[in-house]
Short mmCIF file of C-alpha atoms and ligand atoms in Angstrom, two decimals:
data_model
loop_
_atom_site.label_atom_id
_atom_site.label_comp_id
_atom_site.label_asym_id
_atom_site.label_seq_id
_atom_site.Cartn_x
_atom_site.Cartn_y
_atom_site.Cartn_z
CA MET B 1 -108.90 -34.65 33.51
CA LYS B 2 -109.78 -33.58 29.96
CA VAL B 3 -110.15 -30.08 28.61
CA LEU B 4 -112.96 -29.55 26.09
CA LYS B 5 -113.30 -26.29 24.19
CA PHE B 6 -116.50 -25.38 22.35
CA GLY B 7 -116.29 -22.64 19.74
CA GLY B 8 -118.76 -19.92 18.82
CA THR B 9 -121.01 -21.97 16.55
CA SER B 10 -121.04 -24.85 19.03
CA VAL B 11 -122.63 -22.55 21.64
CA GLY B 12 -124.27 -20.27 19.05
CA SER B 13 -127.92 -20.83 20.05
CA ALA B 14 -130.01 -22.18 22.91
CA GLU B 15 -130.32 -25.42 20.98
CA ARG B 16 -126.54 -25.74 20.47
CA MET B 17 -125.93 -25.05 24.19
CA LYS B 18 -128.31 -27.87 25.10
CA ALA B 19 -126.43 -30.19 22.74
CA VAL B 20 -123.12 -29.25 24.42
CA ALA B 21 -124.61 -30.00 27.84
CA ASP B 22 -125.55 -33.49 26.56
CA LEU B 23 -122.05 -34.03 25.17
CA ILE B 24 -120.25 -33.19 28.39
CA ASN B 25 -122.60 -34.85 30.85
CA ASP B 26 -120.89 -38.22 31.26
CA GLY B 27 -119.50 -37.81 34.77
CA SER B 28 -115.81 -37.92 33.80
CA PRO B 29 -113.63 -35.05 35.10
CA LYS B 30 -113.34 -32.15 32.70
CA ILE B 31 -112.78 -28.45 32.29
CA VAL B 32 -115.05 -26.99 29.63
CA VAL B 33 -113.82 -23.82 27.90
CA LEU B 34 -116.43 -21.79 26.03
CA SER B 35 -116.14 -19.11 23.37
CA ALA B 36 -118.65 -16.31 23.01
CA MET B 37 -121.81 -17.24 21.09
CA SER B 38 -121.09 -16.93 17.36
CA GLY B 39 -121.28 -13.40 16.04
CA THR B 40 -121.03 -11.83 19.50
CA THR B 41 -117.35 -10.90 19.45
CA ASN B 42 -117.76 -9.37 15.99
CA GLN B 43 -120.68 -7.33 17.30
CA LEU B 44 -118.70 -6.24 20.36
CA VAL B 45 -115.86 -5.17 18.05
CA GLN B 46 -118.37 -3.11 16.09
CA ILE B 47 -119.74 -1.55 19.28
CA ALA B 48 -116.21 -0.65 20.36
CA GLU B 49 -115.45 0.93 16.96
CA THR B 50 -118.60 3.02 17.25
CA LEU B 51 -117.68 4.10 20.78
CA TYR B 52 -114.20 5.14 19.61
CA GLN B 53 -115.95 7.46 17.16
CA ASN B 54 -118.15 8.88 19.94
CA ALA B 55 -121.20 7.80 17.94
CA ASN B 56 -123.08 7.04 21.14
CA GLN B 57 -126.56 6.88 19.69
CA GLU B 58 -125.43 4.32 17.14
CA ALA B 59 -123.56 2.42 19.86
CA ASN B 60 -126.66 2.31 22.06
CA ALA B 61 -128.71 0.94 19.17
CA LEU B 62 -126.13 -1.81 18.57
CA ILE B 63 -126.00 -2.64 22.29
CA ASP B 64 -129.81 -2.82 22.48
CA ALA B 65 -129.92 -5.12 19.43
CA LEU B 66 -127.37 -7.47 20.98
CA HIS B 67 -129.19 -7.34 24.32
CA ASP B 68 -132.43 -8.33 22.53
CA LYS B 69 -130.65 -11.30 20.93
CA TYR B 70 -129.61 -12.52 24.37
CA LYS B 71 -133.11 -12.04 25.77
CA GLN B 72 -134.29 -14.37 23.03
CA VAL B 73 -131.63 -16.95 23.97
CA VAL B 74 -132.78 -16.78 27.59
CA ALA B 75 -136.40 -17.32 26.52
CA GLU B 76 -135.40 -20.46 24.59
CA LEU B 77 -132.76 -21.91 26.88
CA TYR B 78 -134.49 -22.25 30.24
CA ALA B 79 -137.56 -24.21 31.23
CA THR B 80 -138.46 -22.46 34.49
CA ASP B 81 -139.54 -18.85 35.07
CA LYS B 82 -137.16 -18.69 38.00
CA LYS B 83 -134.09 -19.35 35.84
CA LYS B 84 -135.39 -17.10 33.06
CA LYS B 85 -135.67 -14.26 35.56
CA GLU B 86 -132.20 -14.90 37.02
CA ALA B 87 -130.70 -15.07 33.53
CA LEU B 88 -132.44 -11.86 32.37
CA GLU B 89 -131.05 -10.08 35.44
CA LEU B 90 -127.60 -11.43 34.72
CA ILE B 91 -127.50 -10.37 31.08
CA SER B 92 -128.80 -6.93 32.06
CA ILE B 93 -125.80 -6.49 34.36
CA HIS B 94 -123.47 -7.22 31.43
CA PHE B 95 -125.32 -4.97 29.00
CA ASP B 96 -125.56 -2.12 31.54
CA HIS B 97 -121.80 -2.45 31.95
CA ILE B 98 -121.35 -2.14 28.17
CA ARG B 99 -123.78 0.83 28.10
CA SER B 100 -121.75 2.56 30.83
CA PHE B 101 -118.93 2.99 28.30
CA THR B 102 -121.09 5.33 26.23
CA LEU B 103 -120.88 7.86 29.04
CA ASP B 104 -117.14 8.44 29.31
CA LEU B 105 -113.84 8.43 27.48
CA PHE B 106 -113.34 5.28 25.40
CA THR B 107 -109.81 3.90 25.21
CA ILE B 108 -108.16 0.53 24.65
CA TYR B 109 -108.88 -0.45 28.29
CA GLU B 110 -112.61 0.03 27.86
CA GLU B 111 -112.45 -1.76 24.50
CA ARG B 112 -110.91 -4.85 26.12
CA ALA B 113 -113.55 -4.80 28.84
CA VAL B 114 -116.26 -4.69 26.14
CA LEU B 115 -114.67 -7.56 24.16
CA ALA B 116 -114.57 -9.72 27.31
CA GLN B 117 -118.35 -9.65 27.72
CA GLY B 118 -119.03 -12.35 25.08
CA GLU B 119 -117.28 -15.16 26.94
CA LEU B 120 -118.53 -13.93 30.31
CA LEU B 121 -122.11 -14.11 29.00
CA SER B 122 -121.88 -17.51 27.27
CA THR B 123 -120.31 -19.23 30.29
CA ALA B 124 -122.70 -17.68 32.80
CA LEU B 125 -125.76 -18.64 30.71
CA PHE B 126 -124.41 -22.16 30.23
CA GLN B 127 -123.69 -22.59 33.94
CA PHE B 128 -127.28 -21.51 34.71
CA PHE B 129 -128.52 -24.10 32.24
CA LEU B 130 -126.48 -26.87 33.89
CA GLU B 131 -127.86 -25.76 37.28
CA GLU B 132 -131.41 -25.92 35.97
CA GLN B 133 -130.75 -29.40 34.62
CA GLY B 134 -129.34 -30.52 37.99
CA ILE B 135 -125.87 -31.14 36.54
CA ALA B 136 -123.25 -30.40 39.21
CA SER B 137 -120.68 -27.93 37.89
CA VAL B 138 -118.67 -24.90 38.93
CA LEU B 139 -117.97 -21.74 36.93
CA LEU B 140 -114.26 -20.87 37.16
CA PRO B 141 -113.47 -17.20 36.44
CA ALA B 142 -110.69 -17.23 33.82
CA LEU B 143 -109.68 -13.75 34.98
CA ASN B 144 -108.52 -15.37 38.27
CA PHE B 145 -105.89 -17.55 36.58
CA MET B 146 -105.35 -16.76 32.88
CA LYS B 147 -102.55 -14.24 32.49
CA ILE B 148 -100.17 -12.80 29.89
CA ASP B 149 -96.87 -11.08 30.69
CA GLU B 150 -95.43 -7.77 29.48
CA ASN B 151 -94.48 -9.41 26.15
CA GLU B 152 -98.06 -10.63 25.74
CA GLU B 153 -96.87 -14.20 26.24
CA PRO B 154 -98.74 -16.51 28.62
CA ASP B 155 -97.40 -16.49 32.16
CA ASN B 156 -97.36 -20.28 32.48
CA ALA B 157 -96.18 -20.43 36.09
CA TYR B 158 -98.93 -18.03 37.18
CA ILE B 159 -101.60 -19.87 35.17
CA SER B 160 -100.61 -23.23 36.59
CA LYS B 161 -100.44 -22.06 40.19
CA ASN B 162 -103.69 -20.09 40.12
CA LEU B 163 -105.68 -22.64 38.14
CA LYS B 164 -104.73 -25.25 40.74
CA LEU B 165 -105.78 -22.88 43.53
CA GLU B 166 -109.15 -22.33 41.85
CA LEU B 167 -109.70 -26.07 41.33
CA GLU B 168 -108.74 -26.87 44.92
CA LYS B 169 -111.53 -24.61 46.18
CA HIS B 170 -114.03 -27.21 44.90
CA PRO B 171 -113.06 -30.69 46.08
CA GLY B 172 -115.22 -33.46 44.65
CA VAL B 173 -116.38 -31.40 41.68
CA ASN B 174 -115.88 -33.09 38.31
CA LEU B 175 -117.15 -30.48 35.90
CA PHE B 176 -115.74 -26.98 35.54
CA ILE B 177 -116.83 -24.32 33.08
CA THR B 178 -114.59 -21.40 32.17
CA GLN B 179 -114.13 -18.62 29.63
CA GLY B 180 -111.86 -18.89 26.63
CA TYR B 181 -110.13 -15.86 25.09
CA ILE B 182 -110.11 -13.55 28.14
CA CYS B 183 -107.18 -13.03 30.48
CA ARG B 184 -105.42 -10.43 32.56
CA ASN B 185 -102.27 -8.70 31.36
CA ALA B 186 -99.06 -7.84 33.21
CA PHE B 187 -100.80 -4.83 34.78
CA GLY B 188 -103.75 -6.87 36.03
CA GLU B 189 -106.09 -5.33 33.46
CA VAL B 190 -108.69 -7.31 31.52
CA ASP B 191 -107.16 -8.35 28.20
CA ASN B 192 -107.53 -11.14 25.64
CA LEU B 193 -105.58 -13.73 23.67
CA LYS B 194 -106.52 -12.18 20.29
CA ARG B 195 -109.25 -13.29 17.91
CA GLY B 196 -109.83 -17.02 17.91
CA GLY B 197 -107.99 -17.18 21.25
CA SER B 198 -110.30 -19.64 22.99
CA ASP B 199 -108.34 -22.49 21.38
CA TYR B 200 -105.22 -21.04 22.98
CA SER B 201 -107.00 -20.79 26.37
CA ALA B 202 -107.92 -24.47 26.09
CA SER B 203 -104.41 -25.60 25.37
CA LEU B 204 -102.89 -23.37 28.08
CA ILE B 205 -105.41 -24.77 30.57
CA GLY B 206 -104.74 -28.31 29.34
CA ALA B 207 -101.01 -27.84 29.86
CA ALA B 208 -101.48 -26.17 33.26
CA ALA B 209 -103.80 -28.93 34.49
CA ASP B 210 -101.68 -31.75 32.98
CA ALA B 211 -104.78 -32.87 31.09
CA SER B 212 -104.84 -36.28 29.44
CA GLU B 213 -106.40 -34.78 26.29
CA ILE B 214 -107.47 -31.44 24.87
CA GLN B 215 -110.55 -31.49 22.65
CA ILE B 216 -111.39 -28.59 20.35
CA TRP B 217 -115.05 -28.91 19.37
CA THR B 218 -116.06 -26.86 16.35
CA ASP B 219 -118.32 -26.83 13.29
CA ILE B 220 -116.23 -29.07 11.02
CA ASP B 221 -114.97 -32.64 11.31
CA GLY B 222 -111.30 -31.84 11.90
CA MET B 223 -108.40 -30.21 10.11
CA HIS B 224 -109.05 -30.47 6.39
CA ASN B 225 -106.37 -30.86 3.74
CA ASN B 226 -107.18 -27.41 2.32
CA ASP B 227 -109.29 -24.36 3.16
CA PRO B 228 -112.92 -25.54 2.90
CA ARG B 229 -114.10 -21.94 2.55
CA VAL B 230 -112.24 -21.68 -0.77
CA VAL B 231 -111.83 -25.19 -2.13
CA LYS B 232 -114.43 -27.88 -2.83
CA ASN B 233 -113.67 -31.57 -2.16
CA THR B 234 -111.53 -31.08 0.93
CA PHE B 235 -111.37 -33.90 3.47
CA PRO B 236 -110.39 -34.29 7.14
CA ILE B 237 -106.90 -35.50 8.07
CA ALA B 238 -107.02 -38.28 10.67
CA GLU B 239 -103.59 -37.67 12.21
CA LEU B 240 -101.16 -34.80 12.35
CA SER B 241 -97.97 -34.32 14.32
CA PHE B 242 -97.75 -31.31 16.64
CA ASP B 243 -95.32 -29.65 14.22
CA GLU B 244 -97.52 -30.19 11.19
CA ALA B 245 -100.57 -28.83 13.01
CA ALA B 246 -98.60 -25.84 14.31
CA GLU B 247 -97.46 -24.94 10.79
CA LEU B 248 -101.01 -25.16 9.46
CA ALA B 249 -102.46 -23.13 12.31
CA TYR B 250 -99.76 -20.50 12.03
CA PHE B 251 -100.06 -20.26 8.26
CA GLY B 252 -103.78 -19.73 8.07
CA ALA B 253 -105.88 -22.81 8.91
CA LYS B 254 -108.55 -20.89 10.84
CA ILE B 255 -109.76 -23.96 12.73
CA LEU B 256 -106.90 -23.49 15.22
CA HIS B 257 -105.48 -20.33 16.82
CA PRO B 258 -101.86 -19.95 15.62
CA SER B 259 -100.28 -20.40 19.06
CA SER B 260 -102.54 -23.14 20.34
CA VAL B 261 -100.42 -26.18 19.48
CA LEU B 262 -97.27 -25.28 21.42
CA PRO B 263 -98.52 -25.65 25.03
CA ALA B 264 -99.95 -29.09 24.17
CA LYS B 265 -96.75 -30.12 22.39
CA GLN B 266 -94.58 -29.06 25.34
CA LYS B 267 -96.57 -31.34 27.64
CA ASN B 268 -97.15 -34.01 24.96
CA ILE B 269 -100.92 -33.82 25.40
CA PRO B 270 -102.91 -35.05 22.38
CA VAL B 271 -105.26 -32.50 20.84
CA ARG B 272 -108.40 -33.74 19.10
CA LEU B 273 -110.39 -31.60 16.69
CA LEU B 274 -114.03 -32.68 16.78
CA ASN B 275 -117.35 -31.65 15.27
CA THR B 276 -120.28 -30.78 17.57
CA MET B 277 -122.72 -31.35 14.70
CA GLN B 278 -121.27 -34.83 14.10
CA PRO B 279 -119.88 -36.00 17.45
CA GLN B 280 -119.18 -39.54 16.24
CA ALA B 281 -116.85 -38.45 13.43
CA HIS B 282 -113.18 -39.33 14.04
CA GLY B 283 -111.92 -35.77 13.48
CA THR B 284 -108.21 -35.04 13.68
CA THR B 285 -105.82 -36.25 16.34
CA ILE B 286 -102.75 -34.08 16.83
CA SER B 287 -99.99 -35.84 18.77
CA SER B 288 -96.31 -36.70 18.62
CA GLN B 289 -97.22 -39.32 15.99
CA THR B 290 -97.60 -38.39 12.38
CA GLY B 291 -99.88 -40.24 9.97
CA GLN B 292 -98.75 -41.26 6.51
CA GLY B 293 -95.84 -39.30 4.95
CA GLY B 294 -95.91 -36.98 1.99
CA ILE B 295 -98.00 -33.86 1.49
CA LYS B 296 -100.87 -33.64 3.95
CA ALA B 297 -102.41 -30.20 3.73
CA VAL B 298 -102.27 -26.70 2.36
CA ALA B 299 -103.12 -23.42 4.09
CA ALA B 300 -102.80 -19.75 3.22
CA LYS B 301 -102.13 -16.65 5.27
CA ASP B 302 -103.03 -13.19 3.97
CA GLY B 303 -101.87 -9.73 4.96
CA ILE B 304 -98.21 -10.44 4.32
CA THR B 305 -95.62 -7.77 3.47
CA ALA B 306 -92.41 -8.75 1.66
CA ILE B 307 -89.28 -6.67 2.21
CA LYS B 308 -86.19 -7.01 0.03
CA ILE B 309 -82.84 -5.55 1.05
CA LYS B 310 -80.33 -5.47 -1.77
CA SER B 311 -76.75 -4.72 -0.99
CA GLY B 312 -73.47 -5.10 -2.83
CA ARG B 313 -71.88 -5.30 0.60
CA MET B 314 -73.79 -8.44 1.53
CA LEU B 315 -71.29 -10.59 -0.35
CA LEU B 316 -69.02 -12.23 2.26
CA ALA B 317 -70.15 -9.72 4.85
CA TYR B 318 -70.81 -11.67 8.00
CA GLY B 319 -72.82 -9.56 10.38
CA PHE B 320 -75.07 -8.28 7.60
CA LEU B 321 -77.97 -10.56 8.48
CA ARG B 322 -77.54 -9.85 12.17
CA SER B 323 -77.85 -6.11 11.52
CA VAL B 324 -80.95 -6.70 9.44
CA PHE B 325 -82.56 -8.96 12.04
CA GLU B 326 -81.77 -6.49 14.81
CA VAL B 327 -83.93 -3.90 13.09
CA PHE B 328 -86.92 -6.27 13.28
CA GLU B 329 -86.08 -7.15 16.86
CA ARG B 330 -86.06 -3.48 17.87
CA TYR B 331 -89.62 -3.15 16.56
CA LYS B 332 -90.75 -6.51 18.03
CA THR B 333 -91.81 -7.58 14.54
CA PRO B 334 -91.53 -11.31 13.85
CA ILE B 335 -90.23 -12.51 10.48
CA ASP B 336 -92.12 -15.39 8.83
CA MET B 337 -90.25 -16.33 5.65
CA ILE B 338 -86.72 -15.59 4.61
CA THR B 339 -84.80 -16.25 1.39
CA THR B 340 -81.31 -15.09 0.48
CA SER B 341 -79.19 -14.67 -2.60
CA GLU B 342 -75.65 -13.45 -3.00
CA VAL B 343 -76.73 -9.83 -3.26
CA ALA B 344 -80.08 -9.61 -1.53
CA VAL B 345 -82.24 -10.94 1.24
CA SER B 346 -86.05 -11.06 1.12
CA LEU B 347 -88.20 -11.57 4.15
CA THR B 348 -91.83 -11.33 5.13
CA ILE B 349 -93.74 -9.91 8.07
CA ASP B 350 -97.42 -10.09 8.94
CA ASN B 351 -97.50 -7.09 11.23
CA PRO B 352 -96.90 -3.86 9.27
CA LYS B 353 -97.32 -1.59 12.32
CA PHE B 354 -93.72 -0.36 12.20
CA LEU B 355 -93.16 -0.82 8.46
CA THR B 356 -92.18 2.82 7.90
CA GLU B 357 -89.64 2.81 10.73
CA ILE B 358 -88.26 -0.61 9.74
CA THR B 359 -87.89 0.42 6.09
CA ARG B 360 -86.13 3.64 7.08
CA GLU B 361 -83.61 1.81 9.26
CA LEU B 362 -83.01 -0.94 6.71
CA GLN B 363 -82.06 1.67 4.11
CA GLU B 364 -78.78 2.02 5.99
CA TYR B 365 -77.85 -1.46 4.79
CA GLY B 366 -78.96 -1.30 1.16
CA GLN B 367 -81.71 -0.62 -1.28
CA VAL B 368 -85.11 -1.58 0.17
CA GLU B 369 -88.18 -2.70 -1.77
CA VAL B 370 -91.57 -3.39 -0.17
CA ASP B 371 -94.43 -5.46 -1.62
CA GLN B 372 -97.75 -5.50 0.22
CA ASP B 373 -100.91 -7.60 -0.28
CA GLN B 374 -98.96 -10.83 -0.39
CA SER B 375 -100.06 -14.28 0.83
CA ILE B 376 -98.03 -17.20 2.09
CA ILE B 377 -99.12 -20.57 0.80
CA CYS B 378 -97.91 -23.22 3.19
CA VAL B 379 -97.71 -26.84 2.12
CA VAL B 380 -97.41 -29.15 5.10
CA GLY B 381 -96.45 -32.77 5.38
CA ASP B 382 -93.71 -35.15 6.29
CA PHE B 383 -91.15 -34.41 3.63
CA ILE B 384 -88.57 -36.74 5.16
CA ALA B 385 -90.79 -39.72 4.41
CA GLU B 386 -91.14 -38.54 0.82
CA ARG B 387 -87.76 -37.03 0.05
CA SER B 388 -88.28 -36.36 -3.61
CA GLY B 389 -91.16 -35.45 -5.84
CA SER B 390 -93.10 -33.11 -3.54
CA GLY B 391 -91.54 -29.99 -5.06
CA LEU B 392 -92.39 -31.12 -8.56
CA LYS B 393 -96.06 -31.71 -7.69
CA ILE B 394 -96.32 -28.26 -6.10
CA PHE B 395 -94.62 -26.36 -8.91
CA GLU B 396 -96.52 -28.26 -11.58
CA ALA B 397 -99.81 -27.29 -9.89
CA LEU B 398 -98.71 -23.65 -9.66
CA LYS B 399 -97.01 -23.42 -13.04
CA ASP B 400 -98.98 -20.33 -14.15
CA ILE B 401 -98.83 -18.48 -10.78
CA PRO B 402 -96.07 -15.88 -10.26
CA LEU B 403 -94.03 -16.95 -7.19
CA ARG B 404 -92.34 -14.14 -5.25
CA MET B 405 -90.46 -16.28 -2.70
CA ILE B 406 -89.95 -20.00 -2.04
CA SER B 407 -88.81 -21.51 1.25
CA TYR B 408 -87.94 -25.20 1.46
CA GLY B 409 -85.82 -27.07 3.98
CA GLY B 410 -86.41 -24.81 6.98
CA SER B 411 -88.19 -27.70 8.61
CA LYS B 412 -89.10 -31.17 7.43
CA ASN B 413 -92.78 -30.24 7.55
CA ASN B 414 -93.14 -27.11 5.50
CA ILE B 415 -92.71 -25.72 2.01
CA SER B 416 -93.80 -22.07 1.85
CA LEU B 417 -94.45 -19.94 -1.21
CA LEU B 418 -95.15 -16.23 -1.39
CA ILE B 419 -97.67 -15.05 -3.97
CA ASN B 420 -99.88 -12.05 -4.67
CA THR B 421 -103.06 -12.30 -2.62
CA THR B 422 -105.06 -11.91 -5.83
CA ASP B 423 -103.69 -15.34 -6.90
CA LYS B 424 -104.48 -17.08 -3.61
CA GLU B 425 -107.82 -18.73 -4.34
CA ARG B 426 -106.61 -19.98 -7.70
CA SER B 427 -103.43 -21.35 -6.08
CA LEU B 428 -105.34 -23.25 -3.37
CA ILE B 429 -107.73 -24.75 -5.92
CA GLN B 430 -104.93 -25.75 -8.30
CA LEU B 431 -102.89 -27.28 -5.48
CA ASN B 432 -105.92 -29.30 -4.45
CA GLU B 433 -106.38 -30.63 -7.95
CA GLY B 434 -102.66 -31.22 -8.52
CA ILE B 435 -101.75 -32.78 -5.19
CA PHE B 436 -104.82 -34.36 -3.65
CA GLU B 437 -107.53 -35.00 -6.20
CA ARG B 438 -105.31 -36.55 -8.87
CA ASN B 439 -103.87 -38.97 -6.32
CA ASN B 440 -107.24 -40.03 -5.00
CA HIS B 441 -106.42 -38.83 -1.47
CA ASN B 442 -103.11 -40.71 -1.36
CA ALA B 443 -100.76 -37.81 -1.81
P1 ADP J 1 -114.84 -21.94 16.27
O1 ADP J 1 -115.82 -20.84 16.33
O2 ADP J 1 -115.39 -23.28 16.69
O3 ADP J 1 -113.54 -21.62 16.94
P2 ADP J 1 -113.67 -21.29 13.72
O4 ADP J 1 -114.59 -20.59 12.79
O5 ADP J 1 -112.66 -20.48 14.43
O6 ADP J 1 -114.55 -22.15 14.72
O7 ADP J 1 -112.89 -22.47 12.93
C1 ADP J 1 -113.60 -23.43 12.18
C2 ADP J 1 -113.62 -22.99 10.73
O8 ADP J 1 -112.30 -22.97 10.21
C3 ADP J 1 -114.34 -23.98 9.81
O9 ADP J 1 -115.72 -23.75 9.78
C4 ADP J 1 -113.67 -23.73 8.47
O10 ADP J 1 -114.43 -22.91 7.63
C5 ADP J 1 -112.39 -22.96 8.81
N1 ADP J 1 -111.18 -23.56 8.25
C6 ADP J 1 -110.21 -22.90 7.56
N2 ADP J 1 -109.23 -23.74 7.18
C7 ADP J 1 -109.57 -24.97 7.64
C8 ADP J 1 -108.99 -26.27 7.55
N3 ADP J 1 -107.82 -26.46 6.93
N4 ADP J 1 -109.63 -27.31 8.10
C9 ADP J 1 -110.81 -27.14 8.74
N5 ADP J 1 -111.41 -25.93 8.87
C10 ADP J 1 -110.82 -24.87 8.33
N1 LIG J 2 -114.78 -15.06 20.91
C1 LIG J 2 -113.43 -14.85 20.45
C2 LIG J 2 -113.44 -14.57 18.94
O1 LIG J 2 -114.49 -14.58 18.34
C3 LIG J 2 -112.52 -16.00 20.78
C4 LIG J 2 -112.85 -17.32 20.10
O2 LIG J 2 -113.98 -17.53 19.64
O3 LIG J 2 -111.96 -18.17 20.06
O4 LIG J 2 -112.40 -14.29 18.41
MG1 MG J 3 -111.94 -20.39 16.35
#
């Protein structure tokens, strides 16, 4: 059994959906995970924002516009009037559901229900298309098996057990379609795995079903060595280890949801990143193997806050770091980078929700300074294979960029640097020139 996930652009039009149907129709057993059609989740977010503001007229106009877009998809996707009619009825049910939220109080529960409609629509329309084409398949409701616990972590035992129960209901079926992104939470409510979460759904399903491979089909030919939205002349990396891919995903490579590598790594299931526009391209294979050593890729993560705690008492004071970390633990705020000196410790967070409370509590332990609008540049590779020289290449490339923090040695795969976000694009471009282009792709 393989798990194949198709992202928003890959199912972004009637034409793209037809291409996906061709790609998956080879008779081998698979679970196909679909995102919402591209743009839909953003539009649903906008509808929800409008509903929060009680701007119902504006919300209705946005809902109607999105509904019209789907009517157009229906017109283009199906050949027969019968299926067109069925599909129009189906999308009306979803849009009437969204419209019903203009009539009552709008809270986070209603927002989550609105956000779930994108994946429910794309999978239902795709399943209808397969039916019309005579391709045997079953639509599995992700809300029957995908679940997060009270800490918003996946409930793996529940997912495994309930996915198996769902699959067992359909003996002899080889092709299953299901929704990415959506799940239920600890209270049984509709929830989601955060933006870009369909990748995470695919890897959780892959792990739960003991898949032989997880394929993430998107609009680019694999993980590139740098952010293609910012840097010209990037190129796909043929092979990455799970740890390298996890670092890149976590530190900003948008092609993969930050958490999506771990479930595959735990079950040692290879993950392939493939391009729906270019299905023959090799893409990237993520597995327990790594490709060549040395620096492989660079990524950047924005929205970082740096916090420095300076204390004369830190010197020789064991227990100081524990006290500091406990503050972050109390506010369930993960720390990304950390650097220490004899008199101070600097660390970074990407969730500033409790920044005021955290800063206030940290002041008990010393003088606190906060810098916002920071970015982490993460350089990933196998630095064991190339023990020396990597640092020099990086610092040479960034010689005119002010560096706020440097973290090296935390793992063998990662060198992280903290910079002002205003310097990010320049840093990525200069690193590309200094590390990859000068070495003719043999960094
Ligand atoms: P999908 O909708 O299929 O999930 P995403 O938009 O989430 O697709 O991810 C694919 C996009 O990620 C690419 O189009 C590309 O612009 C962006 N991206 C950012 N960093 C990288 C990288 N290092 N390698 C490849 N793509 C990247
Ligand atoms: N549709 C969701 C989003 O746009 C999930 C995904 O595409 O992975 O964030
Ligand atoms: Mg994505």
